[in-house]
Amino acid sequence: MTDEIEQREEVPKSRKRTGKNQPVQDSKWRQQKLAAYRPVFNATSVFPWTTILGAIFLGIGILLFVTNLNAKEIVIDYTNCRNPNGSDVNEFIESNDGAFISLIERTEHEGETTLNCQFRINLTEDYFGNVKIYYGLRNFYQNTRGYVKSRSDIQLAAASPSDLLNTGDCGSDDSKDTIERDGENKTLVIAPCGKIAFSMFNDTFKLTYKDIIEVPLTTRGMVHETDMAKKFKNPPLPAGSSNLCDAFANTTKPKSWPAPICEIFSKSEAGQGFANKDFQVWMEPAALPHFRKIYRLLDREADIFSKGLPKGEYTLTITYNYPVEPGELNINKTFIIAIETWAGPKNLFLPIAYIIVGGVHLFISAALFGLYIRMRYKSD
């Protein structure tokens, strides 16, 4: 009995809580009693909103539709100007928009065959304004993850010779190549590396007015100079050198290119090396499989083209360099002459979408108004 008493005395006693009890915080914020707006949806409350939204969408749609009428464009599909079997064609072949393939010529220079396609284009109206020349591709997927990722932004904005050797996410197969140089095999970094650069579009176009006057085209305003100057820079030249190829001496060309980047753009007005505007435009991947990219703008400094392209007959000469073989992918190539407005190129999808959405809202408004009138007379 005494042992049990001793064990009880050894148990420590807990301290009693002292102080005042905290009262419950009874406030509107803590008890979720704040004033709130609880809308009651009925015919009279919804009718004004559907009417206002319908009028806004319909007005925007009509404005875009009227503006779109001022946009002009002519699209020439020249995919099949080369026969699948590679044979010459010397007969007229009717194409889209009244254009004709007049002649397909094959010329050989330094062992390489060049294919020239000629189209007759008849402009039935004046294309006055800022004329833009595009090339378009259909069923060409630039938006796949592996394709978009296969590039090196550090290499393209080469601030130093070491940056030029940075292959980034190009991958082992698309970043280095073994070539014979100075009598021995060397493994060199590819510049530019990656799948986007390997598949660069390289068809060229020449437009002639009445078979006599070559239409002047320019690259001025083709790209955003400030943005592109940060993303694309040629590597610094070695001391005492003025040849850009010396800066690319420790690299090799992409496998599908006929020459290194310092040589392939050496005579192009669009710039040389990474500063070439055609290269910069191609290196910006398109989001959709059907896309167009800017090729040139009409140079309106010439007197005859100061207002734009006058109506009449034009000859389009295409140097067919970019291979598009018939197959499952069914890739199509197009040449586009376009006059754009503030709303962009000719495209009726957006105005029609706005008009349909605005019409649906106004239809709902009319239904709600009729329901309101009916219920009111019924209650009376």
Coordinates of C-alpha atoms in Angstrom, one line a residue:
M1 CA 0.0 0.0 0.0
T2 CA 2.8 2.4 0.9
D3 CA 4.6 1.5 -2.4
E4 CA 1.6 2.5 -4.4
I5 CA 1.4 5.9 -2.6
E6 CA 5.1 6.5 -3.3
Q7 CA 4.7 5.7 -7.0
R8 CA 1.8 8.2 -7.2
E9 CA 3.9 10.9 -5.6
E10 CA 6.6 10.4 -8.2
V11 CA 4.2 11.2 -11.1
P12 CA 4.9 14.9 -12.1
K13 CA 2.0 17.2 -11.9
S14 CA 1.0 19.2 -15.0
R15 CA 0.9 22.9 -14.8
K16 CA -2.5 24.5 -14.8
R17 CA -3.2 27.0 -17.6
T18 CA -3.3 30.5 -16.4
G19 CA -4.6 33.7 -18.1
K20 CA -7.8 34.7 -19.8
N21 CA -9.6 32.5 -22.4
Q22 CA -9.3 33.8 -25.9
P23 CA -12.8 34.7 -27.3
V24 CA -13.9 33.5 -30.7
Q25 CA -13.0 36.0 -33.4
D26 CA -16.5 36.9 -34.5
S27 CA -15.9 39.1 -37.6
K28 CA -17.5 39.2 -41.0
W29 CA -14.2 38.3 -42.6
R30 CA -13.5 35.3 -40.4
Q31 CA -17.0 34.1 -40.4
Q32 CA -17.5 34.6 -44.2
K33 CA -20.3 37.1 -43.8
L34 CA -19.0 39.7 -46.2
A35 CA -21.4 41.3 -48.6
A36 CA -21.4 39.6 -52.0
Y37 CA -23.2 40.0 -55.3
R38 CA -25.3 37.0 -56.1
P39 CA -26.7 37.4 -59.6
V40 CA -30.0 35.9 -60.5
F41 CA -30.0 34.8 -64.1
N42 CA -33.3 35.4 -65.9
A43 CA -34.5 36.7 -69.2
T44 CA -34.3 40.4 -68.2
S45 CA -30.8 40.2 -66.7
V46 CA -29.2 38.1 -69.5
F47 CA -30.8 40.0 -72.4
P48 CA -28.7 43.2 -72.2
W49 CA -25.4 41.3 -72.0
T50 CA -26.1 39.0 -75.0
T51 CA -27.3 42.0 -77.0
I52 CA -24.2 44.0 -76.2
L53 CA -21.8 41.1 -76.9
G54 CA -23.6 40.2 -80.1
A55 CA -23.4 43.7 -81.4
I56 CA -19.7 44.0 -80.5
F57 CA -18.8 40.7 -82.2
L58 CA -21.0 41.4 -85.2
G59 CA -19.4 44.8 -85.6
I60 CA -15.9 43.5 -85.4
G61 CA -16.7 40.7 -87.9
I62 CA -18.2 43.2 -90.4
L63 CA -15.2 45.5 -90.0
L64 CA -12.8 42.6 -90.6
F65 CA -14.8 41.4 -93.6
V66 CA -14.8 44.8 -95.3
T67 CA -11.1 45.3 -94.6
N68 CA -10.4 41.8 -95.9
L69 CA -11.9 42.8 -99.3
N70 CA -9.0 45.2 -99.8
A71 CA -6.4 42.4 -99.3
K72 CA -5.3 40.7 -102.5
E73 CA -3.2 37.6 -103.2
I74 CA -2.4 35.2 -105.9
V75 CA -1.1 31.7 -105.0
I76 CA 0.9 29.5 -107.5
D77 CA 1.3 25.8 -106.6
Y78 CA 4.5 24.8 -108.3
T79 CA 5.1 21.5 -106.5
N80 CA 4.6 19.5 -109.7
C81 CA 6.8 21.6 -112.0
R82 CA 9.2 18.7 -111.8
N83 CA 8.0 15.3 -112.9
P84 CA 8.3 12.5 -110.3
N85 CA 10.5 10.5 -112.7
G86 CA 12.8 13.5 -113.3
S87 CA 12.1 13.8 -117.0
D88 CA 11.9 17.1 -118.9
V89 CA 8.5 18.6 -119.8
N90 CA 8.2 20.8 -122.8
E91 CA 4.5 21.3 -123.0
F92 CA 2.1 23.7 -121.4
I93 CA 0.5 22.6 -118.2
E94 CA -2.4 24.5 -116.8
S95 CA -2.1 25.5 -113.1
N96 CA -4.0 27.4 -110.5
D97 CA -5.2 31.0 -110.9
G98 CA -4.6 31.2 -114.7
A99 CA -0.9 30.5 -114.4
F100 CA 0.9 28.3 -116.8
I101 CA 4.1 26.3 -116.7
S102 CA 5.6 27.5 -119.9
L103 CA 9.0 25.7 -119.9
I104 CA 11.1 23.5 -117.7
E105 CA 14.8 23.8 -118.3
R106 CA 17.7 21.8 -117.0
T107 CA 21.1 23.4 -116.9
E108 CA 24.3 21.9 -115.6
H109 CA 27.0 23.9 -113.9
E110 CA 30.1 22.3 -112.3
G111 CA 28.5 18.9 -112.4
E112 CA 25.3 20.0 -110.7
T113 CA 21.9 20.0 -112.4
T114 CA 19.7 23.1 -111.9
L115 CA 16.0 23.0 -112.7
N116 CA 14.3 26.2 -113.7
C117 CA 10.5 26.4 -113.9
Q118 CA 8.7 29.3 -115.6
F119 CA 5.1 30.4 -114.9
R120 CA 3.0 32.9 -116.8
I121 CA 1.0 35.1 -114.3
N122 CA -1.7 37.5 -115.5
L123 CA -2.6 40.1 -113.0
T124 CA -6.1 41.3 -113.9
E125 CA -6.0 44.2 -111.5
D126 CA -3.3 46.5 -110.0
Y127 CA -1.6 45.4 -106.9
F128 CA -0.9 48.8 -105.5
G129 CA 0.6 49.2 -102.1
N130 CA 3.3 47.3 -100.2
V131 CA 3.6 44.0 -102.1
K132 CA 5.0 41.0 -100.2
I133 CA 6.4 37.9 -101.7
Y134 CA 6.0 34.6 -99.7
Y135 CA 6.8 31.0 -100.2
G136 CA 4.4 28.5 -98.6
L137 CA 4.6 24.9 -97.5
R138 CA 1.8 22.5 -96.8
N139 CA 2.0 19.3 -94.7
F140 CA 5.4 20.4 -93.5
Y141 CA 5.6 19.9 -89.7
Q142 CA 8.0 22.3 -88.1
N143 CA 6.1 22.1 -84.8
T144 CA 7.3 18.6 -83.6
R145 CA 9.2 18.6 -80.3
G146 CA 12.3 16.9 -81.8
Y147 CA 12.5 19.3 -84.7
V148 CA 12.0 22.5 -82.7
K149 CA 14.5 21.5 -80.0
S150 CA 17.2 20.5 -82.5
R151 CA 19.2 23.7 -82.6
S152 CA 21.8 25.7 -80.6
D153 CA 20.8 29.3 -79.8
I154 CA 24.3 29.9 -78.3
Q155 CA 25.9 28.9 -81.5
L156 CA 23.6 31.0 -83.6
A157 CA 24.4 34.1 -81.5
A158 CA 28.1 33.3 -81.5
A159 CA 29.7 36.0 -79.3
S160 CA 33.0 34.2 -79.2
P161 CA 34.8 31.4 -81.1
S162 CA 34.0 29.0 -78.2
D163 CA 30.2 29.7 -78.6
L164 CA 30.5 28.6 -82.3
L165 CA 31.5 25.1 -81.1
N166 CA 28.5 24.9 -78.7
T167 CA 26.0 22.4 -80.3
G168 CA 23.3 22.8 -77.6
D169 CA 20.4 20.4 -78.2
C170 CA 21.3 19.5 -81.7
G171 CA 22.0 15.8 -80.9
S172 CA 25.0 13.7 -81.7
D173 CA 23.9 12.9 -85.3
D174 CA 23.2 16.5 -86.1
S175 CA 26.0 18.3 -84.3
K176 CA 29.3 16.7 -85.7
D177 CA 30.5 15.2 -88.9
T178 CA 33.7 13.5 -90.0
I179 CA 35.2 14.9 -93.1
E180 CA 38.6 14.7 -94.9
R181 CA 40.6 17.9 -94.5
D182 CA 44.3 18.4 -95.0
G183 CA 44.8 14.8 -96.0
E184 CA 43.3 13.3 -92.8
N185 CA 39.9 12.6 -91.4
K186 CA 38.7 15.1 -88.8
T187 CA 35.5 15.3 -86.7
L188 CA 34.3 18.9 -86.8
V189 CA 31.3 20.7 -85.3
I190 CA 28.5 21.4 -87.8
A191 CA 27.6 25.1 -88.1
P192 CA 24.7 25.6 -88.1
C193 CA 23.7 22.4 -86.4
G194 CA 20.3 20.8 -85.9
K195 CA 17.4 19.6 -88.0
I196 CA 15.9 23.0 -88.6
A197 CA 19.1 24.2 -90.3
F198 CA 19.5 21.0 -92.2
S199 CA 16.1 21.3 -93.9
M200 CA 16.4 25.0 -94.9
F201 CA 14.3 26.1 -97.8
N202 CA 16.4 27.2 -100.7
D203 CA 14.2 27.7 -103.8
T204 CA 14.8 31.1 -105.4
F205 CA 12.3 33.3 -107.4
K206 CA 12.6 35.9 -110.1
L207 CA 9.7 38.0 -111.4
T208 CA 9.8 39.7 -114.8
Y209 CA 7.2 42.2 -116.1
K210 CA 6.3 41.8 -119.7
D211 CA 9.3 39.6 -120.3
I212 CA 11.5 42.7 -120.2
I213 CA 11.7 44.4 -116.8
E214 CA 12.8 42.5 -113.8
V215 CA 10.7 43.3 -110.8
P216 CA 13.0 44.7 -108.1
L217 CA 12.8 42.9 -104.8
T218 CA 14.4 43.9 -101.5
T219 CA 15.0 42.4 -98.0
R220 CA 14.5 45.8 -96.3
G221 CA 11.9 45.4 -93.5
M222 CA 11.7 41.7 -94.0
V223 CA 12.7 40.9 -90.4
H224 CA 12.8 42.7 -87.2
E225 CA 16.3 44.0 -87.1
T226 CA 16.6 44.5 -83.4
D227 CA 15.2 41.0 -82.5
M228 CA 17.2 39.2 -85.1
A229 CA 20.5 41.0 -84.3
K230 CA 20.3 39.5 -80.8
K231 CA 19.5 35.9 -81.9
F232 CA 21.8 35.6 -84.9
K233 CA 25.4 36.9 -85.0
N234 CA 28.4 35.8 -87.0
P235 CA 31.4 34.8 -84.9
P236 CA 34.2 37.4 -84.5
L237 CA 36.8 37.4 -87.3
P238 CA 40.4 36.3 -86.4
A239 CA 42.9 39.1 -86.0
G240 CA 44.0 40.5 -89.3
S241 CA 41.4 38.6 -91.4
S242 CA 38.5 40.0 -93.4
N243 CA 37.1 36.7 -94.7
L244 CA 34.1 35.3 -92.8
C245 CA 35.1 31.7 -93.7
D246 CA 38.2 32.1 -91.4
A247 CA 35.8 32.5 -88.5
F248 CA 34.1 29.2 -89.4
A249 CA 37.5 27.4 -90.0
N250 CA 37.0 24.9 -87.2
T251 CA 33.5 23.9 -88.4
T252 CA 31.9 22.1 -91.3
K253 CA 28.7 22.5 -93.3
P254 CA 25.4 20.7 -92.7
K255 CA 25.3 17.4 -94.4
S256 CA 22.5 18.4 -96.8
W257 CA 24.0 21.8 -97.8
P258 CA 26.1 22.2 -101.0
A259 CA 28.5 24.6 -99.4
P260 CA 29.5 26.1 -95.9
I261 CA 27.3 28.9 -94.6
C262 CA 30.0 31.5 -95.1
E263 CA 30.0 30.7 -98.9
I264 CA 26.4 29.8 -99.6
F265 CA 25.2 33.3 -98.8
S266 CA 28.3 35.2 -99.9
K267 CA 26.6 36.7 -102.9
S268 CA 23.1 37.1 -101.4
E269 CA 21.8 40.6 -100.8
A270 CA 20.0 39.1 -97.7
G271 CA 23.3 39.0 -95.8
Q272 CA 26.1 36.5 -95.2
G273 CA 26.5 33.7 -92.6
F274 CA 24.2 33.7 -89.6
A275 CA 23.2 37.3 -90.5
N276 CA 21.4 36.1 -93.7
K277 CA 17.8 37.1 -93.5
D278 CA 16.5 34.0 -95.4
F279 CA 18.3 31.8 -92.9
Q280 CA 16.9 33.8 -90.0
V281 CA 13.3 33.6 -91.3
W282 CA 13.6 29.8 -91.7
M283 CA 15.0 29.3 -88.3
E284 CA 11.8 30.6 -86.7
P285 CA 9.6 27.5 -86.7
A286 CA 6.0 27.7 -87.8
A287 CA 3.3 26.7 -85.4
L288 CA 1.1 24.9 -88.0
P289 CA 1.8 22.4 -90.7
H290 CA 0.4 24.8 -93.4
F291 CA 2.5 28.0 -93.3
R292 CA 4.0 30.7 -95.4
K293 CA 7.3 32.6 -94.8
I294 CA 8.3 36.0 -96.1
Y295 CA 10.7 35.8 -99.1
R296 CA 11.0 39.4 -100.3
L297 CA 9.2 42.7 -100.5
L298 CA 8.7 44.8 -103.6
D299 CA 11.3 47.6 -103.9
R300 CA 9.1 50.6 -104.8
E301 CA 12.1 52.9 -105.5
A302 CA 11.8 52.2 -109.2
D303 CA 9.5 54.6 -111.0
I304 CA 7.4 51.9 -112.8
F305 CA 6.8 50.1 -109.5
S306 CA 6.5 53.1 -107.2
K307 CA 2.8 52.4 -106.5
G308 CA 3.1 48.7 -106.6
L309 CA 2.7 46.0 -109.3
P310 CA 0.7 47.2 -112.3
K311 CA -1.7 44.8 -113.9
G312 CA -0.4 42.8 -116.9
E313 CA 1.6 39.7 -117.7
Y314 CA 4.5 38.5 -115.5
T315 CA 6.9 35.7 -115.8
L316 CA 7.9 33.8 -112.7
T317 CA 11.2 31.9 -112.9
I318 CA 11.7 29.4 -110.1
T319 CA 15.1 27.8 -109.4
Y320 CA 13.9 24.4 -108.1
N321 CA 16.4 23.4 -105.4
Y322 CA 14.3 22.2 -102.6
P323 CA 13.4 18.5 -103.1
V324 CA 9.8 17.5 -102.5
E325 CA 9.3 14.0 -103.6
P326 CA 5.8 12.5 -103.9
G327 CA 4.9 10.2 -101.1
E328 CA 2.9 9.8 -97.9
L329 CA 3.7 13.3 -96.6
N330 CA 2.3 15.0 -99.7
I331 CA 4.2 18.3 -99.2
N332 CA 3.2 21.1 -101.4
K333 CA 5.1 24.2 -102.3
T334 CA 3.5 27.6 -103.3
F335 CA 4.6 31.0 -104.4
I336 CA 2.4 33.9 -103.1
I337 CA 2.1 37.6 -104.2
A338 CA 0.1 39.4 -101.5
I339 CA -1.2 42.9 -100.6
E340 CA -2.0 43.0 -96.9
T341 CA -4.1 45.3 -94.8
W342 CA -3.8 46.3 -91.1
A343 CA -5.7 43.1 -90.3
G344 CA -3.1 40.9 -92.0
P345 CA -3.2 38.8 -95.2
K346 CA -6.4 37.7 -97.0
N347 CA -8.2 35.3 -94.7
L348 CA -11.9 35.1 -94.2
F349 CA -11.8 32.7 -91.3
L350 CA -11.6 35.3 -88.6
P351 CA -14.3 37.7 -89.8
I352 CA -16.7 34.8 -90.5
A353 CA -16.0 33.4 -87.0
Y354 CA -16.8 36.8 -85.4
I355 CA -20.0 37.2 -87.5
I356 CA -21.2 33.7 -86.5
V357 CA -20.5 34.3 -82.8
G358 CA -22.2 37.7 -82.9
G359 CA -25.2 36.2 -84.8
V360 CA -25.6 33.5 -82.2
H361 CA -25.6 36.1 -79.4
L362 CA -28.2 38.2 -81.1
F363 CA -30.3 35.1 -81.8
I364 CA -30.2 34.3 -78.0
S365 CA -31.2 37.9 -77.2
A366 CA -34.2 37.6 -79.6
A367 CA -35.2 34.3 -78.0
L368 CA -34.9 35.8 -74.5
F369 CA -36.9 38.9 -75.5
G370 CA -39.6 36.7 -76.9
L371 CA -39.7 34.6 -73.8
Y372 CA -39.9 37.7 -71.6
I373 CA -42.9 39.1 -73.6
R374 CA -44.7 35.8 -73.5
M375 CA -44.3 35.4 -69.8
R376 CA -45.3 38.9 -69.1
Y377 CA -48.6 38.6 -71.1
K378 CA -49.2 35.2 -69.6
S379 CA -48.9 36.6 -66.1
D380 CA -51.3 39.5 -67.0

